[in-house]
Tab-separated table of C-alpha atoms in Angstrom:
chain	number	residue	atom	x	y	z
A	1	UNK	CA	-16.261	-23.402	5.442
A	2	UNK	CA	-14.422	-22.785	2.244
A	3	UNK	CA	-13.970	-25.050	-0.819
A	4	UNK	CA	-10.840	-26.473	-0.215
A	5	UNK	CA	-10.849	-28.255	-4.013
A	6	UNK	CA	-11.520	-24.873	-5.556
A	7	UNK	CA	-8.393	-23.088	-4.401
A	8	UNK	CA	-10.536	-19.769	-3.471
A	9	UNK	CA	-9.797	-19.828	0.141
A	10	UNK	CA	-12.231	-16.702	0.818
A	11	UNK	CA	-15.261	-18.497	-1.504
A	12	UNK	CA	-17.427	-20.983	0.365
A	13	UNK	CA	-18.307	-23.831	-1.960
A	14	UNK	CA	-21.811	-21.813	-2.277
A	15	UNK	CA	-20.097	-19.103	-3.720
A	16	UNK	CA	-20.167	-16.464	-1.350
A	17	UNK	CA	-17.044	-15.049	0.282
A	18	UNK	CA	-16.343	-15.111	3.723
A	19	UNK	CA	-13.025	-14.214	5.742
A	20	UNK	CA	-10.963	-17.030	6.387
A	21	UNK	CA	-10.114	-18.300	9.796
A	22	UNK	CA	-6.573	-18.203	10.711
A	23	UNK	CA	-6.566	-18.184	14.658
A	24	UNK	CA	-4.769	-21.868	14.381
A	25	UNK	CA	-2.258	-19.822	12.404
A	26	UNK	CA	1.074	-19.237	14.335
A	27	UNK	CA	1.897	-15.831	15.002
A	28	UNK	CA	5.044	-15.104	13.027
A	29	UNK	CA	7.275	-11.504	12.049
A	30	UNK	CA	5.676	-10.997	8.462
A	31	UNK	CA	6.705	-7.475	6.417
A	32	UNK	CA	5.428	-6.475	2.747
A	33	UNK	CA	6.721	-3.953	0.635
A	34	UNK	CA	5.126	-2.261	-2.038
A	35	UNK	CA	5.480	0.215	-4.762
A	36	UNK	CA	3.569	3.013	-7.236
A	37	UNK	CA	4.174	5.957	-9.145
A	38	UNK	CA	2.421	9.467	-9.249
A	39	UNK	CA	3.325	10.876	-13.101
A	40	UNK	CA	3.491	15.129	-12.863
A	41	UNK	CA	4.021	17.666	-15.167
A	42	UNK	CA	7.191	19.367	-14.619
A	43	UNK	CA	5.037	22.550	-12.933
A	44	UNK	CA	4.400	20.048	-10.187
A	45	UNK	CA	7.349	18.509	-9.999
A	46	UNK	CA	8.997	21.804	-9.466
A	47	UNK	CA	7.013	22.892	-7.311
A	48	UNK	CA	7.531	19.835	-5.282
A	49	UNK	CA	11.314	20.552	-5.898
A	50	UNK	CA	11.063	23.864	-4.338
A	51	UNK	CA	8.400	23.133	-1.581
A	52	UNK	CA	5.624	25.636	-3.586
A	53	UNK	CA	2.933	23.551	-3.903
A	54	UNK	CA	-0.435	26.179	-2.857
A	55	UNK	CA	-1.680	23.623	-0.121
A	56	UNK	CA	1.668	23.206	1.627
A	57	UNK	CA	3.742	20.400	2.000
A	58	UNK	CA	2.217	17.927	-0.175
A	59	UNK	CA	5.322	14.858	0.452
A	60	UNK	CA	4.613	14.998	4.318
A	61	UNK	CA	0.719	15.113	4.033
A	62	UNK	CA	0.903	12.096	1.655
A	63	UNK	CA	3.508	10.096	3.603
A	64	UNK	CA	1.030	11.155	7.129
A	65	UNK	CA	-1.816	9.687	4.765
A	66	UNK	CA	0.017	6.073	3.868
A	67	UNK	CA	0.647	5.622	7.674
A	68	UNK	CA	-2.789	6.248	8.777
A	69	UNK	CA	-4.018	3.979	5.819
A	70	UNK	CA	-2.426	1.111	6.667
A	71	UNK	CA	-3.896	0.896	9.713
A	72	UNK	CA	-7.330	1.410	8.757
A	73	UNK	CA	-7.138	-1.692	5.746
A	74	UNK	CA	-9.795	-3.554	7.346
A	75	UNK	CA	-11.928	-0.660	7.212
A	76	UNK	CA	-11.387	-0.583	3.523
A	77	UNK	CA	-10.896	-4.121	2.053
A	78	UNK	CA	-13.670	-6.350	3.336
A	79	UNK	CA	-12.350	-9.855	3.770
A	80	UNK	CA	-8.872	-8.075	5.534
A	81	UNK	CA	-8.133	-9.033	8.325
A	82	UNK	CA	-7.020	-6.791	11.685
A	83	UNK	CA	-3.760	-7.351	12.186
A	84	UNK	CA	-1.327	-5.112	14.732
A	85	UNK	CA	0.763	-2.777	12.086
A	86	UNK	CA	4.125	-2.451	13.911
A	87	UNK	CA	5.967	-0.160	11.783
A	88	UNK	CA	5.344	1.596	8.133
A	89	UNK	CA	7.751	3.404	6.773
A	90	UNK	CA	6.304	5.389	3.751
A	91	UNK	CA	9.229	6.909	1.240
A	92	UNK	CA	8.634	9.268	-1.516
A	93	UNK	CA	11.486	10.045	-3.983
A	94	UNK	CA	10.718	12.841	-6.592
A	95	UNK	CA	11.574	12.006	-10.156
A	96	UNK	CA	11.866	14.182	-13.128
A	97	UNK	CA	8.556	13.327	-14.406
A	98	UNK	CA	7.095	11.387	-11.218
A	99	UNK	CA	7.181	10.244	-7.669
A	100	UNK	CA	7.963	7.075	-6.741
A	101	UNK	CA	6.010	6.046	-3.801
A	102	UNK	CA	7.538	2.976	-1.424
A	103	UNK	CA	6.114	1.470	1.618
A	104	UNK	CA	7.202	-1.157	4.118
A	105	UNK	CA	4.819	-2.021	6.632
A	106	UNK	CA	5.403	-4.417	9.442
A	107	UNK	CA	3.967	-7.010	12.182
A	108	UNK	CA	3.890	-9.989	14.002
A	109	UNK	CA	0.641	-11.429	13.003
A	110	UNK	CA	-1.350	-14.564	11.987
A	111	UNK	CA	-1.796	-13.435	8.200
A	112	UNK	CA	-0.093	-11.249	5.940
A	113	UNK	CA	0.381	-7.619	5.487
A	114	UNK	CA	0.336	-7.073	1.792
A	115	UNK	CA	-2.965	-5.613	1.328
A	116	UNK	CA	-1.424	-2.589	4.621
A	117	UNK	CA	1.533	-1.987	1.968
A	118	UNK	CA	-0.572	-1.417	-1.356
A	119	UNK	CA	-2.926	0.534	0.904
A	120	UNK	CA	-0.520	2.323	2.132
A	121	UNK	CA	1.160	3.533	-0.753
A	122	UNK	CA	-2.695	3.836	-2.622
A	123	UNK	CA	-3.490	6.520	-0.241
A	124	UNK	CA	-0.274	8.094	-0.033
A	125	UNK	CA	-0.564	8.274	-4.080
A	126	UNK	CA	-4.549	9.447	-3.302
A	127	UNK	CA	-3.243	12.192	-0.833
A	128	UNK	CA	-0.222	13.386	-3.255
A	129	UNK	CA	-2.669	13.762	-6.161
A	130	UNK	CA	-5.170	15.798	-4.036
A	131	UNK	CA	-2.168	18.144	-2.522
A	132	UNK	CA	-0.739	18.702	-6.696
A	133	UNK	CA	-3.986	18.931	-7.991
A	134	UNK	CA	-4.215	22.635	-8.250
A	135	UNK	CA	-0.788	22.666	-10.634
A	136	UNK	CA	-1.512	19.731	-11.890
A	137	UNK	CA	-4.739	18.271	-12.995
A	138	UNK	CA	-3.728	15.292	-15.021
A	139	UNK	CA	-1.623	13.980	-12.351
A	140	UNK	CA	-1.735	10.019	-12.941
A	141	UNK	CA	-1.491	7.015	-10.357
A	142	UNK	CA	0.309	4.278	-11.825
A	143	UNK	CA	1.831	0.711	-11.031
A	144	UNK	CA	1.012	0.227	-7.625
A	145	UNK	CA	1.958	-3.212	-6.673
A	146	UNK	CA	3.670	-5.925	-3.650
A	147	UNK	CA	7.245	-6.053	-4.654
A	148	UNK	CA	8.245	-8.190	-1.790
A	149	UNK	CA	7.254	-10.289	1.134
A	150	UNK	CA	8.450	-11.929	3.883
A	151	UNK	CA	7.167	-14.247	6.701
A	152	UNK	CA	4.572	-16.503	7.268
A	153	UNK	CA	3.545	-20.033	5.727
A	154	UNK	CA	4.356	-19.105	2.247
A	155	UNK	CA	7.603	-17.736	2.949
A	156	UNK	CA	10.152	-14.820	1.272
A	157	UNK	CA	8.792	-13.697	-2.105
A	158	UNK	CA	10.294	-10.827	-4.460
A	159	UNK	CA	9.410	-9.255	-7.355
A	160	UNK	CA	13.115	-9.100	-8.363
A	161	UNK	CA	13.760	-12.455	-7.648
């Protein structure tokens, strides 16, 4: 059981971790968005402009990537749980010196689906790098992070609000 006076929810009062039980958890709708940048030279980004990138079309393969990631988070992050992903929708905008990277991922679970969204758009930002690499090869990942929640115990949460 966890240490209810230490706040750690996922640390037993041993110390070890351990995933939480939440099957007396109501289902509810629950959604998570979040957000990252890739920062390109302008070689990339024109050739992301004008659909040249050597290895094809490097936006699709990324947004393909995000999808498939967020359903495999529990492979990835230990203590996640499995939860049914109901929708992700994965956009990428190019920018003059980046691409933004959104996701919103979806379900009616027992837990959240936070750690689905920052997968998501980790991978997606993983896949994008890989696809640019050959034009650019100091492509950097940057600011991935939740900007918004909703559902569940805890409630609506922003990152604007």
């Amino acid at each position: 059981m966890s240490d209810k006076g230490s706040g750690l929810t996922h640390v037993r009062s041993d110390g070890t971790a351990h995933m939480v039980d939440v099957s007396a958890k109501p289902v509810t709708a629950r959604q998570a968005q979040a957000r990252g940048s890739v920062r390109l030279c302008d070689a990339a980004i024109e050739a992301l402009r004008s659909d040249t990138v050597p290895k094809g079309d490097a936006l699709a393969v990324a947004r393909i990537a995000g999808i498939q990631a967020a359903k495999r988070t529990p492979e990835l992050v230990p203590l996640a749980h499995p939860v049914a992903v109901h929708a992700v929708a994965v956009d990428l905008v190019v920018r003059d010196d980046r691409v933004d990277i959104e996701a919103t991922v979806r379900t009616a679970d027992r837990t959240g689906i936070e750690m689905e969204a920052l997968t998501c758009v980790s991978v997606a930002a993983l896949a994008l790098v890989d696809m640019v690499k050959a034009v650019d090869k100091h492509a950097r990942i940057t600011d991935i992070r939740v900007t918004a929640k909703s559902g569940g115990r805890s409630g609506d949460w922003s990152e604007d609000a």
